[in-house]
Amino acid sequence: MSATNPGGSNPPIFPDDCQFDGTNYTLFRDQVVIAAQLKGADGYLGGSTLAPHLETKPSPTASPATATEWWDPSPSPQQWRAQNAWALVSIVYDTKNLVGLGIQMSGMAVEAWSTLRESYGAVSDLGVASTENALRTAKYEDSADFPEHIADL
């Protein structure tokens, strides 16, 4: 593995129970973000790595593109296309029903990621906060059934 390719070249494929199905956004989000950070592709999800101006014809005086690192905020157009595709496919491969969940398979990774964040992020964050609050307020009473209390937790 070379330094310009940390994390390997293949996008991650999560186990079936960890793939996004519309109900497990928080787990899915965290796994995709970690994989993207490992690769250096988190800028493609968050939008900080912008698409370069894509010329229709290369300039006759232009020099060949110099290879850049994944985390370089200004990749060449060819590298941007490949790296954006890697980030997008890391979402696509790990989602069970792309069309039903409203994810576009064409375009930029940041667009697909934003769609997921806007559609599922607030609801998932609210669910996590509600569950954490319920766990914080759960108390065991001496007269209560201990196995039932553990099941409630």
mmCIF file of N, CA, C and O in Angstrom, residues 5-106:
data_model
loop_
_atom_site.group_PDB
_atom_site.id
_atom_site.type_symbol
_atom_site.label_atom_id
_atom_site.label_comp_id
_atom_site.label_asym_id
_atom_site.label_seq_id
_atom_site.Cartn_x
_atom_site.Cartn_y
_atom_site.Cartn_z
ATOM 1 N N ASN A 5 -2.292 6.130 -1.227
ATOM 2 C CA ASN A 5 -3.478 5.307 -1.280
ATOM 3 C C ASN A 5 -3.777 4.684 0.082
ATOM 4 O O ASN A 5 -3.889 3.472 0.199
ATOM 5 N N PRO A 6 -3.904 5.500 1.137
ATOM 6 C CA PRO A 6 -4.177 4.921 2.449
ATOM 7 C C PRO A 6 -5.546 4.277 2.460
ATOM 8 O O PRO A 6 -6.486 4.758 1.868
ATOM 9 N N GLY A 7 -5.652 3.133 3.115
ATOM 10 C CA GLY A 7 -6.940 2.476 3.234
ATOM 11 C C GLY A 7 -7.286 1.607 2.042
ATOM 12 O O GLY A 7 -8.372 1.065 1.974
ATOM 13 N N GLY A 8 -6.389 1.419 1.091
ATOM 14 C CA GLY A 8 -6.687 0.595 -0.067
ATOM 15 C C GLY A 8 -7.480 1.357 -1.100
ATOM 16 O O GLY A 8 -7.897 2.482 -0.898
ATOM 17 N N SER A 9 -7.690 0.713 -2.255
ATOM 18 C CA SER A 9 -8.374 1.415 -3.333
ATOM 19 C C SER A 9 -9.858 1.087 -3.414
ATOM 20 O O SER A 9 -10.608 1.813 -4.052
ATOM 21 N N ASN A 10 -10.284 0.001 -2.811
ATOM 22 C CA ASN A 10 -11.691 -0.374 -2.895
ATOM 23 C C ASN A 10 -12.518 0.346 -1.844
ATOM 24 O O ASN A 10 -12.104 0.455 -0.692
ATOM 25 N N PRO A 11 -13.712 0.791 -2.214
ATOM 26 C CA PRO A 11 -14.582 1.386 -1.203
ATOM 27 C C PRO A 11 -15.073 0.305 -0.244
ATOM 28 O O PRO A 11 -15.125 -0.868 -0.612
ATOM 29 N N PRO A 12 -15.430 0.696 0.967
ATOM 30 C CA PRO A 12 -15.861 -0.302 1.942
ATOM 31 C C PRO A 12 -17.232 -0.876 1.585
ATOM 32 O O PRO A 12 -18.073 -0.189 1.015
ATOM 33 N N ILE A 13 -17.417 -2.132 1.895
ATOM 34 C CA ILE A 13 -18.734 -2.759 1.791
ATOM 35 C C ILE A 13 -19.057 -3.283 3.180
ATOM 36 O O ILE A 13 -18.399 -4.190 3.689
ATOM 37 N N PHE A 14 -20.064 -2.689 3.813
ATOM 38 C CA PHE A 14 -20.428 -3.036 5.177
ATOM 39 C C PHE A 14 -21.255 -4.321 5.198
ATOM 40 O O PHE A 14 -21.914 -4.654 4.210
ATOM 41 N N PRO A 15 -21.274 -5.020 6.332
ATOM 42 C CA PRO A 15 -22.162 -6.179 6.464
ATOM 43 C C PRO A 15 -23.621 -5.742 6.262
ATOM 44 O O PRO A 15 -23.963 -4.576 6.469
ATOM 45 N N ASP A 16 -24.461 -6.672 5.863
ATOM 46 C CA ASP A 16 -25.863 -6.352 5.562
ATOM 47 C C ASP A 16 -26.566 -5.605 6.690
ATOM 48 O O ASP A 16 -27.328 -4.680 6.444
ATOM 49 N N ASP A 17 -26.319 -6.001 7.934
ATOM 50 C CA ASP A 17 -27.014 -5.357 9.048
ATOM 51 C C ASP A 17 -26.500 -3.950 9.346
ATOM 52 O O ASP A 17 -27.102 -3.220 10.133
ATOM 53 N N CYS A 18 -25.416 -3.538 8.711
ATOM 54 C CA CYS A 18 -24.879 -2.186 8.896
ATOM 55 C C CYS A 18 -25.141 -1.290 7.691
ATOM 56 O O CYS A 18 -24.848 -0.099 7.733
ATOM 57 N N GLN A 19 -25.677 -1.861 6.613
ATOM 58 C CA GLN A 19 -25.980 -1.052 5.438
ATOM 59 C C GLN A 19 -27.209 -0.194 5.720
ATOM 60 O O GLN A 19 -28.109 -0.600 6.446
ATOM 61 N N PHE A 20 -27.233 0.981 5.111
ATOM 62 C CA PHE A 20 -28.317 1.938 5.370
ATOM 63 C C PHE A 20 -29.620 1.438 4.764
ATOM 64 O O PHE A 20 -29.688 1.086 3.596
ATOM 65 N N ASP A 21 -30.661 1.415 5.599
ATOM 66 C CA ASP A 21 -31.976 0.955 5.154
ATOM 67 C C ASP A 21 -33.086 1.959 5.470
ATOM 68 O O ASP A 21 -34.259 1.646 5.345
ATOM 69 N N GLY A 22 -32.686 3.153 5.909
ATOM 70 C CA GLY A 22 -33.668 4.177 6.256
ATOM 71 C C GLY A 22 -33.922 4.280 7.745
ATOM 72 O O GLY A 22 -34.540 5.234 8.208
ATOM 73 N N THR A 23 -33.432 3.301 8.523
ATOM 74 C CA THR A 23 -33.686 3.317 9.963
ATOM 75 C C THR A 23 -32.411 3.418 10.796
ATOM 76 O O THR A 23 -32.488 3.634 11.994
ATOM 77 N N ASN A 24 -31.264 3.258 10.201
ATOM 78 C CA ASN A 24 -30.001 3.200 10.943
ATOM 79 C C ASN A 24 -29.007 4.263 10.472
ATOM 80 O O ASN A 24 -27.819 3.992 10.327
ATOM 81 N N TYR A 25 -29.488 5.456 10.264
ATOM 82 C CA TYR A 25 -28.652 6.517 9.700
ATOM 83 C C TYR A 25 -27.429 6.824 10.561
ATOM 84 O O TYR A 25 -26.338 6.991 10.038
ATOM 85 N N THR A 26 -27.588 6.900 11.854
ATOM 86 C CA THR A 26 -26.474 7.296 12.725
ATOM 87 C C THR A 26 -25.306 6.320 12.604
ATOM 88 O O THR A 26 -24.159 6.736 12.433
ATOM 89 N N LEU A 27 -25.580 5.027 12.664
ATOM 90 C CA LEU A 27 -24.529 4.022 12.506
ATOM 91 C C LEU A 27 -23.907 4.108 11.116
ATOM 92 O O LEU A 27 -22.681 4.118 10.977
ATOM 93 N N PHE A 28 -24.738 4.186 10.095
ATOM 94 C CA PHE A 28 -24.269 4.274 8.712
ATOM 95 C C PHE A 28 -23.397 5.510 8.511
ATOM 96 O O PHE A 28 -22.303 5.431 7.960
ATOM 97 N N ARG A 29 -23.881 6.658 8.984
ATOM 98 C CA ARG A 29 -23.133 7.913 8.840
ATOM 99 C C ARG A 29 -21.750 7.799 9.460
ATOM 100 O O ARG A 29 -20.747 8.152 8.837
ATOM 101 N N ASP A 30 -21.691 7.286 10.673
ATOM 102 C CA ASP A 30 -20.408 7.186 11.363
ATOM 103 C C ASP A 30 -19.437 6.269 10.621
ATOM 104 O O ASP A 30 -18.249 6.574 10.499
ATOM 105 N N GLN A 31 -19.935 5.160 10.088
ATOM 106 C CA GLN A 31 -19.071 4.224 9.360
ATOM 107 C C GLN A 31 -18.557 4.828 8.055
ATOM 108 O O GLN A 31 -17.391 4.668 7.710
ATOM 109 N N VAL A 32 -19.432 5.510 7.319
ATOM 110 C CA VAL A 32 -19.019 6.125 6.055
ATOM 111 C C VAL A 32 -18.000 7.233 6.316
ATOM 112 O O VAL A 32 -16.994 7.347 5.606
ATOM 113 N N VAL A 33 -18.236 8.039 7.332
ATOM 114 C CA VAL A 33 -17.307 9.129 7.653
ATOM 115 C C VAL A 33 -15.935 8.578 8.036
ATOM 116 O O VAL A 33 -14.907 9.079 7.571
ATOM 117 N N ILE A 34 -15.895 7.532 8.839
ATOM 118 C CA ILE A 34 -14.615 6.937 9.231
ATOM 119 C C ILE A 34 -13.888 6.387 8.006
ATOM 120 O O ILE A 34 -12.683 6.608 7.832
ATOM 121 N N ALA A 35 -14.608 5.673 7.139
ATOM 122 C CA ALA A 35 -13.986 5.122 5.930
ATOM 123 C C ALA A 35 -13.462 6.245 5.035
ATOM 124 O O ALA A 35 -12.359 6.151 4.488
ATOM 125 N N ALA A 36 -14.235 7.312 4.901
ATOM 126 C CA ALA A 36 -13.815 8.438 4.059
ATOM 127 C C ALA A 36 -12.603 9.144 4.664
ATOM 128 O O ALA A 36 -11.684 9.541 3.938
ATOM 129 N N GLN A 37 -12.577 9.293 5.970
ATOM 130 C CA GLN A 37 -11.427 9.916 6.619
ATOM 131 C C GLN A 37 -10.183 9.059 6.461
ATOM 132 O O GLN A 37 -9.089 9.583 6.226
ATOM 133 N N LEU A 38 -10.332 7.756 6.575
ATOM 134 C CA LEU A 38 -9.199 6.849 6.400
ATOM 135 C C LEU A 38 -8.609 6.995 5.006
ATOM 136 O O LEU A 38 -7.388 7.005 4.823
ATOM 137 N N LYS A 39 -9.454 7.157 4.016
ATOM 138 C CA LYS A 39 -9.019 7.280 2.629
ATOM 139 C C LYS A 39 -8.557 8.692 2.296
ATOM 140 O O LYS A 39 -7.814 8.895 1.350
ATOM 141 N N GLY A 40 -9.018 9.678 3.051
ATOM 142 C CA GLY A 40 -8.738 11.070 2.721
ATOM 143 C C GLY A 40 -9.805 11.643 1.806
ATOM 144 O O GLY A 40 -9.592 12.648 1.137
ATOM 145 N N ALA A 41 -10.973 10.997 1.766
ATOM 146 C CA ALA A 41 -12.057 11.404 0.863
ATOM 147 C C ALA A 41 -13.176 12.152 1.564
ATOM 148 O O ALA A 41 -14.208 12.419 0.952
ATOM 149 N N ASP A 42 -12.994 12.520 2.821
ATOM 150 C CA ASP A 42 -14.072 13.202 3.541
ATOM 151 C C ASP A 42 -14.390 14.563 2.944
ATOM 152 O O ASP A 42 -15.524 15.034 3.049
ATOM 153 N N GLY A 43 -13.458 15.187 2.255
ATOM 154 C CA GLY A 43 -13.728 16.454 1.581
ATOM 155 C C GLY A 43 -14.722 16.311 0.443
ATOM 156 O O GLY A 43 -15.417 17.263 0.092
ATOM 157 N N TYR A 44 -14.800 15.123 -0.135
ATOM 158 C CA TYR A 44 -15.762 14.870 -1.209
ATOM 159 C C TYR A 44 -17.172 14.718 -0.651
ATOM 160 O O TYR A 44 -18.148 15.054 -1.314
ATOM 161 N N LEU A 45 -17.295 14.212 0.574
ATOM 162 C CA LEU A 45 -18.611 14.095 1.212
ATOM 163 C C LEU A 45 -19.069 15.433 1.768
ATOM 164 O O LEU A 45 -20.228 15.810 1.631
ATOM 165 N N GLY A 46 -18.159 16.143 2.411
ATOM 166 C CA GLY A 46 -18.509 17.403 3.051
ATOM 167 C C GLY A 46 -18.539 18.594 2.117
ATOM 168 O O GLY A 46 -19.064 19.649 2.468
ATOM 169 N N GLY A 47 -17.968 18.444 0.942
ATOM 170 C CA GLY A 47 -17.989 19.530 -0.024
ATOM 171 C C GLY A 47 -16.792 20.456 0.027
ATOM 172 O O GLY A 47 -16.740 21.442 -0.701
ATOM 173 N N SER A 48 -15.795 20.135 0.857
ATOM 174 C CA SER A 48 -14.632 21.020 0.920
ATOM 175 C C SER A 48 -13.652 20.782 -0.239
ATOM 176 O O SER A 48 -12.839 21.640 -0.537
ATOM 177 N N THR A 49 -13.734 19.609 -0.871
ATOM 178 C CA THR A 49 -12.934 19.357 -2.066
ATOM 179 C C THR A 49 -13.825 19.657 -3.258
ATOM 180 O O THR A 49 -14.695 18.880 -3.620
ATOM 181 N N LEU A 50 -13.627 20.816 -3.841
ATOM 182 C CA LEU A 50 -14.505 21.287 -4.909
ATOM 183 C C LEU A 50 -14.077 20.738 -6.258
ATOM 184 O O LEU A 50 -12.900 20.479 -6.502
ATOM 185 N N ALA A 51 -15.063 20.585 -7.129
ATOM 186 C CA ALA A 51 -14.784 20.134 -8.488
ATOM 187 C C ALA A 51 -13.996 21.215 -9.209
ATOM 188 O O ALA A 51 -14.388 22.381 -9.206
ATOM 189 N N PRO A 52 -12.888 20.836 -9.830
ATOM 190 C CA PRO A 52 -12.137 21.821 -10.601
ATOM 191 C C PRO A 52 -12.896 22.176 -11.876
ATOM 192 O O PRO A 52 -13.802 21.454 -12.292
ATOM 193 N N HIS A 53 -12.521 23.276 -12.471
ATOM 194 C CA HIS A 53 -13.137 23.657 -13.742
ATOM 195 C C HIS A 53 -12.773 22.579 -14.751
ATOM 196 O O HIS A 53 -11.605 22.329 -15.015
ATOM 197 N N LEU A 54 -13.787 21.911 -15.289
ATOM 198 C CA LEU A 54 -13.547 20.814 -16.218
ATOM 199 C C LEU A 54 -13.536 21.353 -17.643
ATOM 200 O O LEU A 54 -14.559 21.772 -18.166
ATOM 201 N N GLU A 55 -12.364 21.378 -18.235
ATOM 202 C CA GLU A 55 -12.237 21.867 -19.604
ATOM 203 C C GLU A 55 -12.794 20.836 -20.574
ATOM 204 O O GLU A 55 -12.669 19.640 -20.366
ATOM 205 N N THR A 56 -13.423 21.319 -21.639
ATOM 206 C CA THR A 56 -13.935 20.402 -22.647
ATOM 207 C C THR A 56 -12.804 19.848 -23.502
ATOM 208 O O THR A 56 -12.838 18.713 -23.913
ATOM 209 N N LYS A 57 -11.776 20.648 -23.781
ATOM 210 C CA LYS A 57 -10.605 20.207 -24.537
ATOM 211 C C LYS A 57 -9.359 20.632 -23.774
ATOM 212 O O LYS A 57 -9.282 21.748 -23.290
ATOM 213 N N PRO A 58 -8.401 19.734 -23.667
ATOM 214 C CA PRO A 58 -7.175 20.150 -23.004
ATOM 215 C C PRO A 58 -6.461 21.228 -23.810
ATOM 216 O O PRO A 58 -6.473 21.200 -25.031
ATOM 217 N N SER A 59 -5.884 22.139 -23.119
ATOM 218 C CA SER A 59 -5.125 23.206 -23.767
ATOM 219 C C SER A 59 -3.860 22.613 -24.393
ATOM 220 O O SER A 59 -3.203 21.782 -23.772
ATOM 221 N N PRO A 60 -3.502 23.026 -25.615
ATOM 222 C CA PRO A 60 -2.290 22.469 -26.238
ATOM 223 C C PRO A 60 -1.023 22.826 -25.478
ATOM 224 O O PRO A 60 -0.028 22.132 -25.582
ATOM 225 N N THR A 61 -1.056 23.880 -24.701
ATOM 226 C CA THR A 61 0.137 24.289 -23.952
ATOM 227 C C THR A 61 0.108 23.782 -22.511
ATOM 228 O O THR A 61 1.048 24.016 -21.770
ATOM 229 N N ALA A 62 -0.964 23.104 -22.133
ATOM 230 C CA ALA A 62 -1.078 22.644 -20.749
ATOM 231 C C ALA A 62 -0.099 21.505 -20.489
ATOM 232 O O ALA A 62 0.084 20.632 -21.321
ATOM 233 N N SER A 63 0.489 21.532 -19.306
ATOM 234 C CA SER A 63 1.392 20.451 -18.932
ATOM 235 C C SER A 63 0.563 19.305 -18.354
ATOM 236 O O SER A 63 -0.555 19.514 -17.898
ATOM 237 N N PRO A 64 1.092 18.090 -18.361
ATOM 238 C CA PRO A 64 0.351 16.963 -17.798
ATOM 239 C C PRO A 64 0.051 17.201 -16.322
ATOM 240 O O PRO A 64 0.841 17.818 -15.606
ATOM 241 N N ALA A 65 -1.098 16.711 -15.884
ATOM 242 C CA ALA A 65 -1.502 16.898 -14.486
ATOM 243 C C ALA A 65 -0.539 16.158 -13.566
ATOM 244 O O ALA A 65 -0.143 15.034 -13.844
ATOM 245 N N THR A 66 -0.169 16.803 -12.494
ATOM 246 C CA THR A 66 0.683 16.200 -11.486
ATOM 247 C C THR A 66 -0.205 15.461 -10.506
ATOM 248 O O THR A 66 -1.250 15.970 -10.105
ATOM 249 N N ALA A 67 0.192 14.274 -10.120
ATOM 250 C CA ALA A 67 -0.595 13.496 -9.168
ATOM 251 C C ALA A 67 -0.672 14.239 -7.839
ATOM 252 O O ALA A 67 0.312 14.821 -7.379
ATOM 253 N N THR A 68 -1.848 14.244 -7.255
ATOM 254 C CA THR A 68 -2.057 14.887 -5.964
ATOM 255 C C THR A 68 -2.504 13.835 -4.958
ATOM 256 O O THR A 68 -2.954 12.759 -5.319
ATOM 257 N N GLU A 69 -2.373 14.166 -3.700
ATOM 258 C CA GLU A 69 -2.837 13.279 -2.638
ATOM 259 C C GLU A 69 -4.360 13.341 -2.574
ATOM 260 O O GLU A 69 -4.980 14.298 -3.016
ATOM 261 N N TRP A 70 -4.983 12.316 -1.972
ATOM 262 C CA TRP A 70 -6.436 12.276 -1.850
ATOM 263 C C TRP A 70 -6.970 13.499 -1.102
ATOM 264 O O TRP A 70 -8.027 14.002 -1.407
ATOM 265 N N TRP A 71 -6.264 13.934 -0.100
ATOM 266 C CA TRP A 71 -6.755 15.025 0.743
ATOM 267 C C TRP A 71 -6.402 16.395 0.185
ATOM 268 O O TRP A 71 -6.714 17.403 0.782
ATOM 269 N N ASP A 72 -5.771 16.439 -0.967
ATOM 270 C CA ASP A 72 -5.451 17.716 -1.615
ATOM 271 C C ASP A 72 -6.754 18.419 -1.990
ATOM 272 O O ASP A 72 -7.601 17.839 -2.671
ATOM 273 N N PRO A 73 -6.963 19.660 -1.551
ATOM 274 C CA PRO A 73 -8.218 20.360 -1.856
ATOM 275 C C PRO A 73 -8.342 20.794 -3.315
ATOM 276 O O PRO A 73 -9.399 21.246 -3.738
ATOM 277 N N SER A 74 -7.279 20.649 -4.109
ATOM 278 C CA SER A 74 -7.309 21.062 -5.516
ATOM 279 C C SER A 74 -6.774 19.960 -6.427
ATOM 280 O O SER A 74 -5.716 20.112 -7.039
ATOM 281 N N PRO A 75 -7.502 18.846 -6.559
ATOM 282 C CA PRO A 75 -7.019 17.774 -7.435
ATOM 283 C C PRO A 75 -7.210 18.135 -8.903
ATOM 284 O O PRO A 75 -7.964 19.049 -9.238
ATOM 285 N N SER A 76 -6.542 17.394 -9.767
ATOM 286 C CA SER A 76 -6.737 17.583 -11.204
ATOM 287 C C SER A 76 -8.162 17.129 -11.550
ATOM 288 O O SER A 76 -8.782 16.382 -10.782
ATOM 289 N N PRO A 77 -8.702 17.568 -12.682
ATOM 290 C CA PRO A 77 -10.059 17.135 -13.056
ATOM 291 C C PRO A 77 -10.207 15.612 -13.121
ATOM 292 O O PRO A 77 -11.210 15.068 -12.665
ATOM 293 N N GLN A 78 -9.201 14.918 -13.649
ATOM 294 C CA GLN A 78 -9.279 13.465 -13.748
ATOM 295 C C GLN A 78 -9.267 12.818 -12.368
ATOM 296 O O GLN A 78 -10.040 11.893 -12.100
ATOM 297 N N GLN A 79 -8.404 13.305 -11.508
ATOM 298 C CA GLN A 79 -8.352 12.755 -10.159
ATOM 299 C C GLN A 79 -9.624 13.080 -9.396
ATOM 300 O O GLN A 79 -10.132 12.247 -8.659
ATOM 301 N N TRP A 80 -10.152 14.270 -9.580
ATOM 302 C CA TRP A 80 -11.381 14.634 -8.894
ATOM 303 C C TRP A 80 -12.513 13.689 -9.298
ATOM 304 O O TRP A 80 -13.261 13.217 -8.453
ATOM 305 N N ARG A 81 -12.646 13.396 -10.588
ATOM 306 C CA ARG A 81 -13.708 12.493 -11.052
ATOM 307 C C ARG A 81 -13.577 11.121 -10.394
ATOM 308 O O ARG A 81 -14.547 10.553 -9.915
ATOM 309 N N ALA A 82 -12.371 10.569 -10.376
ATOM 310 C CA ALA A 82 -12.151 9.243 -9.797
ATOM 311 C C ALA A 82 -12.382 9.244 -8.286
ATOM 312 O O ALA A 82 -13.020 8.329 -7.743
ATOM 313 N N GLN A 83 -11.898 10.257 -7.605
ATOM 314 C CA GLN A 83 -12.028 10.302 -6.150
ATOM 315 C C GLN A 83 -13.456 10.612 -5.718
ATOM 316 O O GLN A 83 -13.952 10.066 -4.730
ATOM 317 N N ASN A 84 -14.154 11.459 -6.466
ATOM 318 C CA ASN A 84 -15.559 11.718 -6.193
ATOM 319 C C ASN A 84 -16.363 10.431 -6.397
ATOM 320 O O ASN A 84 -17.258 10.122 -5.607
ATOM 321 N N ALA A 85 -16.044 9.671 -7.446
ATOM 322 C CA ALA A 85 -16.736 8.407 -7.701
ATOM 323 C C ALA A 85 -16.504 7.432 -6.549
ATOM 324 O O ALA A 85 -17.419 6.717 -6.135
ATOM 325 N N TRP A 86 -15.291 7.395 -5.999
ATOM 326 C CA TRP A 86 -15.000 6.521 -4.861
ATOM 327 C C TRP A 86 -15.884 6.908 -3.673
ATOM 328 O O TRP A 86 -16.484 6.041 -3.031
ATOM 329 N N ALA A 87 -15.969 8.198 -3.390
ATOM 330 C CA ALA A 87 -16.788 8.662 -2.271
ATOM 331 C C ALA A 87 -18.268 8.347 -2.515
ATOM 332 O O ALA A 87 -18.984 7.918 -1.602
ATOM 333 N N LEU A 88 -18.738 8.547 -3.737
ATOM 334 C CA LEU A 88 -20.132 8.267 -4.062
ATOM 335 C C LEU A 88 -20.433 6.778 -3.974
ATOM 336 O O LEU A 88 -21.449 6.379 -3.401
ATOM 337 N N VAL A 89 -19.543 5.954 -4.473
ATOM 338 C CA VAL A 89 -19.793 4.513 -4.445
ATOM 339 C C VAL A 89 -19.719 3.969 -3.020
ATOM 340 O O VAL A 89 -20.354 2.964 -2.705
ATOM 341 N N SER A 90 -18.999 4.637 -2.133
ATOM 342 C CA SER A 90 -18.985 4.201 -0.736
ATOM 343 C C SER A 90 -20.356 4.396 -0.093
ATOM 344 O O SER A 90 -20.712 3.689 0.840
ATOM 345 N N ILE A 91 -21.142 5.323 -0.602
ATOM 346 C CA ILE A 91 -22.532 5.489 -0.149
ATOM 347 C C ILE A 91 -23.426 4.483 -0.864
ATOM 348 O O ILE A 91 -24.222 3.785 -0.247
ATOM 349 N N VAL A 92 -23.266 4.384 -2.179
ATOM 350 C CA VAL A 92 -24.133 3.543 -3.004
ATOM 351 C C VAL A 92 -24.013 2.068 -2.625
ATOM 352 O O VAL A 92 -25.022 1.376 -2.472
ATOM 353 N N TYR A 93 -22.798 1.562 -2.467
ATOM 354 C CA TYR A 93 -22.594 0.141 -2.147
ATOM 355 C C TYR A 93 -23.221 -0.252 -0.813
ATOM 356 O O TYR A 93 -23.558 -1.406 -0.606
ATOM 357 N N ASP A 94 -23.322 0.695 0.090
ATOM 358 C CA ASP A 94 -23.765 0.384 1.446
ATOM 359 C C ASP A 94 -25.164 0.892 1.769
ATOM 360 O O ASP A 94 -25.495 1.124 2.929
ATOM 361 N N THR A 95 -25.969 1.061 0.743
ATOM 362 C CA THR A 95 -27.363 1.469 0.913
ATOM 363 C C THR A 95 -28.240 0.417 0.264
ATOM 364 O O THR A 95 -28.003 0.015 -0.874
ATOM 365 N N LYS A 96 -29.266 -0.033 0.981
ATOM 366 C CA LYS A 96 -30.090 -1.142 0.506
ATOM 367 C C LYS A 96 -31.092 -0.764 -0.570
ATOM 368 O O LYS A 96 -31.396 -1.575 -1.424
ATOM 369 N N ASN A 97 -31.653 0.429 -0.524
ATOM 370 C CA ASN A 97 -32.692 0.807 -1.482
ATOM 371 C C ASN A 97 -32.461 2.247 -1.914
ATOM 372 O O ASN A 97 -33.117 3.165 -1.430
ATOM 373 N N LEU A 98 -31.544 2.447 -2.838
ATOM 374 C CA LEU A 98 -31.142 3.790 -3.249
ATOM 375 C C LEU A 98 -32.314 4.630 -3.738
ATOM 376 O O LEU A 98 -32.501 5.763 -3.296
ATOM 377 N N VAL A 99 -33.098 4.088 -4.647
ATOM 378 C CA VAL A 99 -34.207 4.843 -5.233
ATOM 379 C C VAL A 99 -35.252 5.148 -4.164
ATOM 380 O O VAL A 99 -35.715 6.282 -4.037
ATOM 381 N N GLY A 100 -35.606 4.164 -3.376
ATOM 382 C CA GLY A 100 -36.611 4.356 -2.328
ATOM 383 C C GLY A 100 -36.191 5.347 -1.262
ATOM 384 O O GLY A 100 -37.029 6.010 -0.659
ATOM 385 N N LEU A 101 -34.899 5.448 -1.021
ATOM 386 C CA LEU A 101 -34.385 6.374 -0.015
ATOM 387 C C LEU A 101 -34.028 7.732 -0.602
ATOM 388 O O LEU A 101 -33.599 8.627 0.103
ATOM 389 N N GLY A 102 -34.196 7.886 -1.916
ATOM 390 C CA GLY A 102 -33.998 9.180 -2.561
ATOM 391 C C GLY A 102 -32.565 9.554 -2.854
ATOM 392 O O GLY A 102 -32.240 10.737 -2.957
ATOM 393 N N ILE A 103 -31.696 8.576 -3.030
ATOM 394 C CA ILE A 103 -30.288 8.850 -3.282
ATOM 395 C C ILE A 103 -30.022 8.795 -4.782
ATOM 396 O O ILE A 103 -30.337 7.810 -5.440
ATOM 397 N N GLN A 104 -29.424 9.855 -5.297
ATOM 398 C CA GLN A 104 -29.051 9.914 -6.712
ATOM 399 C C GLN A 104 -27.704 9.213 -6.902
ATOM 400 O O GLN A 104 -26.759 9.495 -6.185
ATOM 401 N N MET A 105 -27.638 8.328 -7.877
ATOM 402 C CA MET A 105 -26.389 7.608 -8.133
ATOM 403 C C MET A 105 -25.480 8.343 -9.105
ATOM 404 O O MET A 105 -24.353 7.941 -9.320
ATOM 405 N N SER A 106 -25.962 9.389 -9.712
ATOM 406 C CA SER A 106 -25.117 10.173 -10.601
ATOM 407 C C SER A 106 -24.878 11.527 -9.946
ATOM 408 O O SER A 106 -25.623 11.941 -9.076
#
